[in-house]
């Protein structure tokens, strides 16, 4: 019961790091100004769930709640080490804090309190900052909501996935549509920044069912919605079942129709489509996630969490047990780490920027990277403009409506 | 050594009947090699053959053996076992007076047993039947001997019964070699006359010429002449294989060994040539051999275009030691610069390819194999076609001819019907069937070589669950209703996928080919038609629908690296694709088409 398919549920976290802080190149930035001298985003991964859904390949454990105290102890060590490495003097000011999972709210109120208390020793949310927590509709009781509120959480991202009980069952979620609606309504009393994840292209899901789900979401007090096409990740039960023919994948034509339907309905209901999978009411774009997409730095802690600091992307090991064991001994547990050179940074930046609806601001890009977009990808740009997948819009290069549907085919040529 | 104490012999057998093991056992028992060396099949000094249990290059080894107080010199001249290497078998046999015919005590006479035995009979060798593997729990020696008599017409009453693996009864083999195989007959006082039965290139010593002295003798310092090649040279070294090259003072009549002459160009030393003295030599050369004919061709291309020169060097090196393999540069729109290579047969092709990829570590694309065709044009010329791209317009062709092979199968009796059906489907002409006993039959067919190359081996093996064997020999060219089938991808012809097929099978093969291609070419932004066509007539079609959605939903903090790497990998893959019109075809598509040739059809 995690909110898989949820943004950043895997890892990540943010902040413009010292040294890595570069000016935003996006025309429309809803984030606050980046502190050039410091990282302003952090991601914390909480790898616990009540159960693992069949399509989920995230870093988490189910039915191992006995590990939670060890996890909290290990997290303390990792954060302490981060603080030492980056010379924290007291809690660092963060523009955005994102607690993802797993299901962070699977933790008991007392464990949650312990987690937040720990974080407070290292991070401090700036005025007007964004503090997100991922949660599932089931089990999000008033006690937990109370803890979240007390510690300043101001944005909830709910793993709703569907308002169709058949889909929810197939996805092995543990809540019903009615419960999801009830939870959203209850949360909306406390949070005005409320997001829901929805999944389409579920086997057997009709366009009508998807439309109903979208309309339900629109009718609820949500300020942000993410829509994800179901994927079959290697190693998951869904992957095996799809390959054995037990689950029937939707055709890409159906997936396309459902995706387009989502875009149409959500835009019609006043949501801005601002990234491939993300829609927000005015002023409610997820600032934390934009840290990722703008190529800025961020801290991260927890198993499987990924950070970007001083031009280095590194990911913690994905085994929860190994991460705990390692940090219990105060030794780092890195799965992979990569230093990006200037060109890789620039190309990665283009990849991320093009996935945003506003696209890539040419002038800002060239100011930041000192190289022209044309030099890096002139041929690809021409070809995709000719093919109707890219277009110029003012100073920006962006995907066309068709290009958005084939974004991977376009972006690949920028790498 | 007096030639009456010399015996020259070969071992011939069907694959896996124990030829190499018997050879090794003879070397071991005679003290030519040690127990440790015995563990390796030392006669097969090429990895590929060893791993396949097949000897490809003929080699020889000299064995000393003492019988009843007399020393004998036994020269074992190894032969390749596979059908592709008939001509190497023949040239080895020509250097011998006798042969051990090894037959598996359970499997009995198989197709290559027959082919090899006949080759030996044809050159009047004394043949000693040897039933091998008598240590196995299940054997049928009496039936096997009956097969030897019935099928081969040999007297099996004094056949030997041995186990090459355990060494059981090996001394009877020595005794039979000495008592039953006649000594060489040549005249020691006549001028030198020696048969070149093999040659190889050694990086340090130049060309090593394998000879069998027929008349006279040779020693270092002699000035000799290769009669056919018309070149003379000084003999720098003479020696024997024991089994490593060991120099000696000279070779006399009947002996087998090698010559080093300082010749550096392998092509000058032709197998089958006669060596004599430059001055005062014989003027009557030995009959020699027919040059092997290449019957199977394919294109070989480096996957990376920069590998062209390397490939050329490697092919050159290989051809230095394998005169039956040829290559010429060719160009394909699809695959760029590469080579058209000619082989004796399919196994030969596979061995060359594996040697390039395995030993030289090269990535190759190989086009589907084809045979040599002949075209009689309207203006009366006969053209040889070994590349489908060279087929002229249909209007120019008076007659399209293909090579026909005589094929003999030995199969379990219950499979006779299925094999006949297979041959019938492949345009075979039935000749006759003989029952070798209650359980096995020999079937003779005339089949187009192209059909054999296409999938006959694999079909035979699968139909008979591995028990069937076959052997073939090309007997000539016959006119047939042949056509060139082209493959068009979104209207663009892909030359490397063109094949020559019989009109009656064109549709079936075309359908299967376009279906396989469909699975190899990824979706594009537009619909792609894949068509098989004869001339302008389309005979099969598949459609790859347009790509409708290709966008990763999630790209958050933890996804960025993975996503970037995934896309970079795709980009690398795209670099390796070939652009045909607007369509990118992965090079793997060319391989898949080739590989699955053998799965259906």
mmCIF file of N, CA and C in Angstrom, chain B residues 216-322:
data_model
loop_
_atom_site.group_PDB
_atom_site.id
_atom_site.type_symbol
_atom_site.label_atom_id
_atom_site.label_comp_id
_atom_site.label_asym_id
_atom_site.label_seq_id
_atom_site.Cartn_x
_atom_site.Cartn_y
_atom_site.Cartn_z
ATOM 1 N N UNK B 216 62.168 -42.458 -53.825
ATOM 2 C CA UNK B 216 63.385 -41.713 -53.521
ATOM 3 C C UNK B 216 63.415 -41.205 -52.095
ATOM 4 N N UNK B 217 64.199 -40.138 -51.867
ATOM 5 C CA UNK B 217 64.338 -39.590 -50.518
ATOM 6 C C UNK B 217 64.695 -38.113 -50.605
ATOM 7 N N UNK B 218 64.597 -37.450 -49.455
ATOM 8 C CA UNK B 218 64.902 -36.019 -49.419
ATOM 9 C C UNK B 218 65.636 -35.723 -48.113
ATOM 10 N N UNK B 219 66.565 -34.769 -48.170
ATOM 11 C CA UNK B 219 67.291 -34.387 -46.962
ATOM 12 C C UNK B 219 67.594 -32.897 -47.010
ATOM 13 N N UNK B 220 67.965 -32.314 -45.880
ATOM 14 C CA UNK B 220 68.254 -30.882 -45.868
ATOM 15 C C UNK B 220 69.370 -30.572 -46.862
ATOM 16 N N UNK B 221 69.271 -29.441 -47.510
ATOM 17 C CA UNK B 221 70.274 -29.040 -48.479
ATOM 18 C C UNK B 221 69.897 -29.398 -49.903
ATOM 19 N N UNK B 222 68.950 -30.348 -50.055
ATOM 20 C CA UNK B 222 68.501 -30.676 -51.414
ATOM 21 C C UNK B 222 67.822 -29.476 -52.044
ATOM 22 N N UNK B 223 67.976 -29.363 -53.352
ATOM 23 C CA UNK B 223 67.220 -28.330 -54.061
ATOM 24 C C UNK B 223 66.028 -29.023 -54.700
ATOM 25 N N UNK B 224 64.846 -28.648 -54.256
ATOM 26 C CA UNK B 224 63.667 -29.361 -54.732
ATOM 27 C C UNK B 224 62.771 -28.442 -55.544
ATOM 28 N N UNK B 225 61.773 -29.067 -56.149
ATOM 29 C CA UNK B 225 60.878 -28.340 -57.040
ATOM 30 C C UNK B 225 59.439 -28.782 -56.758
ATOM 31 N N UNK B 226 58.550 -27.807 -56.688
ATOM 32 C CA UNK B 226 57.119 -28.129 -56.650
ATOM 33 C C UNK B 226 56.662 -28.163 -58.095
ATOM 34 N N UNK B 227 56.308 -29.342 -58.586
ATOM 35 C CA UNK B 227 56.124 -29.515 -60.030
ATOM 36 C C UNK B 227 54.980 -28.677 -60.592
ATOM 37 N N UNK B 228 53.840 -28.720 -59.914
ATOM 38 C CA UNK B 228 52.680 -28.008 -60.447
ATOM 39 C C UNK B 228 52.891 -26.498 -60.362
ATOM 40 N N UNK B 229 53.386 -26.070 -59.198
ATOM 41 C CA UNK B 229 53.591 -24.644 -58.993
ATOM 42 C C UNK B 229 54.772 -24.142 -59.815
ATOM 43 N N UNK B 230 55.684 -25.059 -60.143
ATOM 44 C CA UNK B 230 56.828 -24.662 -60.944
ATOM 45 C C UNK B 230 57.833 -23.809 -60.188
ATOM 46 N N UNK B 231 57.899 -23.984 -58.865
ATOM 47 C CA UNK B 231 58.884 -23.209 -58.127
ATOM 48 C C UNK B 231 59.896 -24.146 -57.469
ATOM 49 N N UNK B 232 61.102 -23.639 -57.359
ATOM 50 C CA UNK B 232 62.165 -24.423 -56.751
ATOM 51 C C UNK B 232 62.591 -23.760 -55.452
ATOM 52 N N UNK B 233 63.164 -24.585 -54.577
ATOM 53 C CA UNK B 233 63.577 -24.026 -53.311
ATOM 54 C C UNK B 233 64.565 -24.977 -52.652
ATOM 55 N N UNK B 234 65.384 -24.430 -51.736
ATOM 56 C CA UNK B 234 66.289 -25.292 -50.981
ATOM 57 C C UNK B 234 65.549 -25.864 -49.786
ATOM 58 N N UNK B 235 65.850 -27.102 -49.481
ATOM 59 C CA UNK B 235 65.261 -27.708 -48.292
ATOM 60 C C UNK B 235 66.069 -27.249 -47.084
ATOM 61 N N UNK B 236 65.420 -26.554 -46.165
ATOM 62 C CA UNK B 236 66.114 -26.063 -44.979
ATOM 63 C C UNK B 236 66.058 -27.078 -43.856
ATOM 64 N N UNK B 237 64.938 -27.786 -43.785
ATOM 65 C CA UNK B 237 64.777 -28.742 -42.697
ATOM 66 C C UNK B 237 63.800 -29.814 -43.140
ATOM 67 N N UNK B 238 64.077 -31.027 -42.653
ATOM 68 C CA UNK B 238 63.187 -32.152 -42.905
ATOM 69 C C UNK B 238 62.883 -32.738 -41.536
ATOM 70 N N UNK B 239 61.656 -33.178 -41.337
ATOM 71 C CA UNK B 239 61.372 -33.735 -40.019
ATOM 72 C C UNK B 239 60.090 -34.533 -40.000
ATOM 73 N N UNK B 240 59.794 -35.037 -38.795
ATOM 74 C CA UNK B 240 58.578 -35.823 -38.592
ATOM 75 C C UNK B 240 57.759 -35.190 -37.470
ATOM 76 N N UNK B 241 56.521 -35.577 -37.398
ATOM 77 C CA UNK B 241 55.637 -35.098 -36.338
ATOM 78 C C UNK B 241 55.585 -36.165 -35.251
ATOM 79 N N UNK B 242 56.067 -35.766 -34.047
ATOM 80 C CA UNK B 242 56.163 -36.814 -33.014
ATOM 81 C C UNK B 242 55.574 -36.384 -31.679
ATOM 82 N N UNK B 243 54.450 -35.899 -31.483
ATOM 83 C CA UNK B 243 53.660 -35.267 -32.537
ATOM 84 C C UNK B 243 54.156 -33.855 -32.834
ATOM 85 N N UNK B 244 55.041 -33.303 -31.981
ATOM 86 C CA UNK B 244 55.554 -31.969 -32.318
ATOM 87 C C UNK B 244 56.553 -32.111 -33.464
ATOM 88 N N UNK B 245 56.852 -31.027 -34.165
ATOM 89 C CA UNK B 245 57.758 -31.090 -35.299
ATOM 90 C C UNK B 245 59.164 -31.406 -34.788
ATOM 91 N N UNK B 246 59.738 -32.478 -35.294
ATOM 92 C CA UNK B 246 61.098 -32.841 -34.866
ATOM 93 C C UNK B 246 61.949 -33.091 -36.115
ATOM 94 N N UNK B 247 63.028 -32.318 -36.218
ATOM 95 C CA UNK B 247 63.882 -32.426 -37.406
ATOM 96 C C UNK B 247 64.563 -33.778 -37.442
ATOM 97 N N UNK B 248 64.868 -34.260 -38.655
ATOM 98 C CA UNK B 248 65.618 -35.498 -38.792
ATOM 99 C C UNK B 248 66.551 -35.360 -39.999
ATOM 100 N N UNK B 249 67.412 -36.330 -40.197
ATOM 101 C CA UNK B 249 68.414 -36.220 -41.245
ATOM 102 C C UNK B 249 67.868 -36.349 -42.652
ATOM 103 N N UNK B 250 66.682 -36.884 -42.771
ATOM 104 C CA UNK B 250 66.121 -37.047 -44.106
ATOM 105 C C UNK B 250 64.913 -37.959 -44.041
ATOM 106 N N UNK B 251 64.142 -37.993 -45.110
ATOM 107 C CA UNK B 251 62.977 -38.879 -45.184
ATOM 108 C C UNK B 251 63.174 -39.790 -46.392
ATOM 109 N N UNK B 252 62.920 -41.081 -46.158
ATOM 110 C CA UNK B 252 63.099 -42.040 -47.239
ATOM 111 C C UNK B 252 61.772 -42.494 -47.810
ATOM 112 N N UNK B 253 61.836 -43.368 -48.757
ATOM 113 C CA UNK B 253 60.659 -43.880 -49.454
ATOM 114 C C UNK B 253 59.626 -44.423 -48.458
ATOM 115 N N UNK B 254 58.393 -43.983 -48.626
ATOM 116 C CA UNK B 254 57.303 -44.453 -47.769
ATOM 117 C C UNK B 254 57.117 -43.612 -46.527
ATOM 118 N N UNK B 255 58.070 -42.775 -46.191
ATOM 119 C CA UNK B 255 57.954 -42.027 -44.935
ATOM 120 C C UNK B 255 57.076 -40.786 -45.084
ATOM 121 N N UNK B 256 56.618 -40.344 -43.939
ATOM 122 C CA UNK B 256 55.726 -39.180 -43.874
ATOM 123 C C UNK B 256 56.355 -38.147 -42.942
ATOM 124 N N UNK B 257 56.322 -36.887 -43.349
ATOM 125 C CA UNK B 257 56.894 -35.845 -42.489
ATOM 126 C C UNK B 257 56.683 -34.483 -43.108
ATOM 127 N N UNK B 258 57.618 -33.588 -42.775
ATOM 128 C CA UNK B 258 57.439 -32.231 -43.288
ATOM 129 C C UNK B 258 58.725 -31.682 -43.891
ATOM 130 N N UNK B 259 58.541 -30.648 -44.685
ATOM 131 C CA UNK B 259 59.645 -29.908 -45.297
ATOM 132 C C UNK B 259 59.514 -28.444 -44.913
ATOM 133 N N UNK B 260 60.662 -27.841 -44.588
ATOM 134 C CA UNK B 260 60.688 -26.376 -44.487
ATOM 135 C C UNK B 260 61.596 -25.896 -45.600
ATOM 136 N N UNK B 261 61.126 -24.897 -46.338
ATOM 137 C CA UNK B 261 61.877 -24.482 -47.517
ATOM 138 C C UNK B 261 62.159 -22.999 -47.548
ATOM 139 N N UNK B 262 61.658 -22.255 -46.597
ATOM 140 C CA UNK B 262 61.842 -20.812 -46.661
ATOM 141 C C UNK B 262 60.778 -20.133 -47.498
ATOM 142 N N UNK B 263 59.862 -20.913 -48.084
ATOM 143 C CA UNK B 263 58.745 -20.291 -48.811
ATOM 144 C C UNK B 263 57.809 -19.664 -47.785
ATOM 145 N N UNK B 264 57.438 -18.398 -48.034
ATOM 146 C CA UNK B 264 56.625 -17.685 -47.047
ATOM 147 C C UNK B 264 55.159 -17.572 -47.475
ATOM 148 N N UNK B 265 54.907 -17.902 -48.723
ATOM 149 C CA UNK B 265 53.553 -17.695 -49.238
ATOM 150 C C UNK B 265 52.845 -19.041 -49.367
ATOM 151 N N UNK B 266 51.855 -19.237 -48.500
ATOM 152 C CA UNK B 266 51.175 -20.527 -48.461
ATOM 153 C C UNK B 266 50.521 -20.875 -49.798
ATOM 154 N N UNK B 267 50.099 -19.837 -50.514
ATOM 155 C CA UNK B 267 49.363 -20.118 -51.742
ATOM 156 C C UNK B 267 50.257 -20.764 -52.801
ATOM 157 N N UNK B 268 51.565 -20.670 -52.614
ATOM 158 C CA UNK B 268 52.466 -21.296 -53.588
ATOM 159 C C UNK B 268 52.538 -22.804 -53.407
ATOM 160 N N UNK B 269 52.209 -23.243 -52.209
ATOM 161 C CA UNK B 269 52.305 -24.679 -51.935
ATOM 162 C C UNK B 269 50.906 -25.279 -52.027
ATOM 163 N N UNK B 270 50.642 -25.915 -53.140
ATOM 164 C CA UNK B 270 49.311 -26.439 -53.384
ATOM 165 C C UNK B 270 49.228 -27.875 -52.893
ATOM 166 N N UNK B 271 48.194 -28.144 -52.144
ATOM 167 C CA UNK B 271 47.976 -29.509 -51.714
ATOM 168 C C UNK B 271 47.702 -30.371 -52.945
ATOM 169 N N UNK B 272 48.349 -31.529 -52.994
ATOM 170 C CA UNK B 272 48.199 -32.383 -54.171
ATOM 171 C C UNK B 272 49.362 -32.240 -55.134
ATOM 172 N N UNK B 273 50.190 -31.237 -54.908
ATOM 173 C CA UNK B 273 51.347 -31.033 -55.776
ATOM 174 C C UNK B 273 52.364 -32.153 -55.536
ATOM 175 N N UNK B 274 53.275 -32.287 -56.468
ATOM 176 C CA UNK B 274 54.318 -33.298 -56.342
ATOM 177 C C UNK B 274 55.657 -32.591 -56.137
ATOM 178 N N UNK B 275 56.409 -33.081 -55.155
ATOM 179 C CA UNK B 275 57.741 -32.522 -54.920
ATOM 180 C C UNK B 275 58.774 -33.459 -55.526
ATOM 181 N N UNK B 276 59.709 -32.883 -56.262
ATOM 182 C CA UNK B 276 60.804 -33.707 -56.775
ATOM 183 C C UNK B 276 62.090 -32.880 -56.726
ATOM 184 N N UNK B 277 63.191 -33.447 -57.227
ATOM 185 C CA UNK B 277 64.442 -32.707 -57.208
ATOM 186 C C UNK B 277 64.437 -31.650 -58.318
ATOM 187 N N UNK B 278 65.021 -30.514 -58.024
ATOM 188 C CA UNK B 278 65.060 -29.455 -59.026
ATOM 189 C C UNK B 278 65.875 -29.902 -60.232
ATOM 190 N N UNK B 279 66.914 -30.672 -59.945
ATOM 191 C CA UNK B 279 67.745 -31.177 -61.038
ATOM 192 C C UNK B 279 67.679 -32.701 -61.004
ATOM 193 N N UNK B 280 67.395 -33.297 -62.142
ATOM 194 C CA UNK B 280 67.355 -34.747 -62.209
ATOM 195 C C UNK B 280 66.145 -35.339 -61.522
ATOM 196 N N UNK B 281 65.095 -34.599 -61.431
ATOM 197 C CA UNK B 281 63.879 -35.108 -60.797
ATOM 198 C C UNK B 281 63.041 -35.900 -61.779
ATOM 199 N N UNK B 282 61.915 -36.373 -61.270
ATOM 200 C CA UNK B 282 60.999 -37.110 -62.127
ATOM 201 C C UNK B 282 60.273 -36.147 -63.052
ATOM 202 N N UNK B 283 59.775 -36.638 -64.151
ATOM 203 C CA UNK B 283 58.956 -35.761 -64.992
ATOM 204 C C UNK B 283 57.512 -36.226 -64.965
ATOM 205 N N UNK B 284 57.213 -37.164 -64.042
ATOM 206 C CA UNK B 284 55.839 -37.670 -63.964
ATOM 207 C C UNK B 284 55.220 -37.315 -62.608
ATOM 208 N N UNK B 285 54.487 -36.280 -62.594
ATOM 209 C CA UNK B 285 53.886 -35.902 -61.305
ATOM 210 C C UNK B 285 52.814 -36.900 -60.882
ATOM 211 N N UNK B 286 52.503 -36.881 -59.575
ATOM 212 C CA UNK B 286 51.410 -37.697 -59.044
ATOM 213 C C UNK B 286 50.082 -37.097 -59.512
ATOM 214 N N UNK B 287 49.026 -37.905 -59.481
ATOM 215 C CA UNK B 287 47.749 -37.418 -60.022
ATOM 216 C C UNK B 287 47.203 -36.156 -59.331
ATOM 217 N N UNK B 288 47.475 -35.996 -58.048
ATOM 218 C CA UNK B 288 46.989 -34.784 -57.381
ATOM 219 C C UNK B 288 45.515 -34.843 -57.058
ATOM 220 N N UNK B 289 44.973 -33.712 -56.704
ATOM 221 C CA UNK B 289 43.561 -33.660 -56.285
ATOM 222 C C UNK B 289 42.808 -32.629 -57.089
ATOM 223 N N UNK B 290 41.526 -32.774 -57.024
ATOM 224 C CA UNK B 290 40.648 -31.710 -57.536
ATOM 225 C C UNK B 290 40.635 -30.587 -56.513
ATOM 226 N N UNK B 291 40.646 -29.392 -56.973
ATOM 227 C CA UNK B 291 40.557 -28.268 -56.047
ATOM 228 C C UNK B 291 39.162 -28.278 -55.424
ATOM 229 N N UNK B 292 39.088 -28.044 -54.128
ATOM 230 C CA UNK B 292 37.764 -28.072 -53.497
ATOM 231 C C UNK B 292 36.913 -26.946 -54.039
ATOM 232 N N UNK B 293 35.649 -27.232 -54.153
ATOM 233 C CA UNK B 293 34.754 -26.241 -54.713
ATOM 234 C C UNK B 293 33.964 -25.596 -53.583
ATOM 235 N N UNK B 294 33.934 -24.291 -53.580
ATOM 236 C CA UNK B 294 33.128 -23.617 -52.573
ATOM 237 C C UNK B 294 31.684 -23.608 -53.025
ATOM 238 N N UNK B 295 30.837 -24.063 -52.154
ATOM 239 C CA UNK B 295 29.436 -24.165 -52.538
ATOM 240 C C UNK B 295 28.539 -23.263 -51.705
ATOM 241 N N UNK B 296 29.035 -22.753 -50.611
ATOM 242 C CA UNK B 296 28.198 -21.930 -49.749
ATOM 243 C C UNK B 296 28.874 -20.575 -49.564
ATOM 244 N N UNK B 297 28.083 -19.541 -49.693
ATOM 245 C CA UNK B 297 28.611 -18.189 -49.581
ATOM 246 C C UNK B 297 27.786 -17.372 -48.605
ATOM 247 N N UNK B 298 28.442 -16.429 -47.951
ATOM 248 C CA UNK B 298 27.671 -15.457 -47.193
ATOM 249 C C UNK B 298 28.481 -14.169 -47.106
ATOM 250 N N UNK B 299 27.798 -13.101 -46.771
ATOM 251 C CA UNK B 299 28.496 -11.843 -46.553
ATOM 252 C C UNK B 299 28.910 -11.754 -45.097
ATOM 253 N N UNK B 300 30.085 -11.206 -44.844
ATOM 254 C CA UNK B 300 30.500 -10.953 -43.465
ATOM 255 C C UNK B 300 30.874 -9.486 -43.352
ATOM 256 N N UNK B 301 30.262 -8.841 -42.376
ATOM 257 C CA UNK B 301 30.473 -7.400 -42.197
ATOM 258 C C UNK B 301 30.844 -7.117 -40.755
ATOM 259 N N UNK B 302 31.774 -6.177 -40.570
ATOM 260 C CA UNK B 302 32.063 -5.783 -39.192
ATOM 261 C C UNK B 302 30.876 -4.994 -38.661
ATOM 262 N N UNK B 303 30.523 -5.193 -37.405
ATOM 263 C CA UNK B 303 29.401 -4.439 -36.837
ATOM 264 C C UNK B 303 29.770 -2.975 -36.782
ATOM 265 N N UNK B 304 31.005 -2.740 -36.437
ATOM 266 C CA UNK B 304 31.490 -1.372 -36.396
ATOM 267 C C UNK B 304 32.271 -1.139 -37.690
ATOM 268 N N UNK B 305 31.851 -0.119 -38.431
ATOM 269 C CA UNK B 305 32.435 0.109 -39.750
ATOM 270 C C UNK B 305 33.958 0.245 -39.689
ATOM 271 N N UNK B 306 34.472 0.699 -38.573
ATOM 272 C CA UNK B 306 35.915 0.878 -38.492
ATOM 273 C C UNK B 306 36.643 -0.464 -38.436
ATOM 274 N N UNK B 307 35.863 -1.531 -38.297
ATOM 275 C CA UNK B 307 36.491 -2.850 -38.198
ATOM 276 C C UNK B 307 36.811 -3.480 -39.548
ATOM 277 N N UNK B 308 36.571 -2.748 -40.622
ATOM 278 C CA UNK B 308 36.736 -3.339 -41.948
ATOM 279 C C UNK B 308 38.162 -3.833 -42.198
ATOM 280 N N UNK B 309 39.138 -2.975 -41.926
ATOM 281 C CA UNK B 309 40.525 -3.356 -42.200
ATOM 282 C C UNK B 309 40.956 -4.516 -41.308
ATOM 283 N N UNK B 310 40.520 -4.461 -40.053
ATOM 284 C CA UNK B 310 40.843 -5.551 -39.132
ATOM 285 C C UNK B 310 40.262 -6.861 -39.649
ATOM 286 N N UNK B 311 39.028 -6.775 -40.131
ATOM 287 C CA UNK B 311 38.380 -7.980 -40.637
ATOM 288 C C UNK B 311 39.160 -8.519 -41.836
ATOM 289 N N UNK B 312 39.602 -7.588 -42.695
ATOM 290 C CA UNK B 312 40.351 -8.028 -43.862
ATOM 291 C C UNK B 312 41.625 -8.776 -43.417
ATOM 292 N N UNK B 313 42.302 -8.205 -42.440
ATOM 293 C CA UNK B 313 43.535 -8.855 -41.964
ATOM 294 C C UNK B 313 43.245 -10.232 -41.388
ATOM 295 N N UNK B 314 42.152 -10.303 -40.628
ATOM 296 C CA UNK B 314 41.849 -11.584 -39.999
ATOM 297 C C UNK B 314 41.466 -12.634 -41.030
ATOM 298 N N UNK B 315 40.703 -12.208 -42.028
ATOM 299 C CA UNK B 315 40.303 -13.156 -43.062
ATOM 300 C C UNK B 315 41.537 -13.636 -43.824
ATOM 301 N N UNK B 316 42.458 -12.703 -44.038
ATOM 302 C CA UNK B 316 43.682 -13.066 -44.734
ATOM 303 C C UNK B 316 44.460 -14.127 -43.948
ATOM 304 N N UNK B 317 44.537 -13.879 -42.641
ATOM 305 C CA UNK B 317 45.259 -14.838 -41.796
ATOM 306 C C UNK B 317 44.610 -16.212 -41.868
ATOM 307 N N UNK B 318 43.269 -16.206 -41.806
ATOM 308 C CA UNK B 318 42.572 -17.489 -41.830
ATOM 309 C C UNK B 318 42.781 -18.195 -43.156
ATOM 310 N N UNK B 319 42.727 -17.444 -44.225
ATOM 311 C CA UNK B 319 42.823 -18.090 -45.537
ATOM 312 C C UNK B 319 44.235 -18.612 -45.772
ATOM 313 N N UNK B 320 45.207 -18.052 -45.040
ATOM 314 C CA UNK B 320 46.567 -18.570 -45.152
ATOM 315 C C UNK B 320 46.617 -20.021 -44.757
ATOM 316 N N UNK B 321 45.806 -20.384 -43.779
ATOM 317 C CA UNK B 321 45.856 -21.753 -43.304
ATOM 318 C C UNK B 321 44.683 -22.589 -43.786
ATOM 319 N N UNK B 322 43.893 -22.022 -44.627
ATOM 320 C CA UNK B 322 42.718 -22.746 -45.081
ATOM 321 C C UNK B 322 42.446 -22.343 -46.518
#
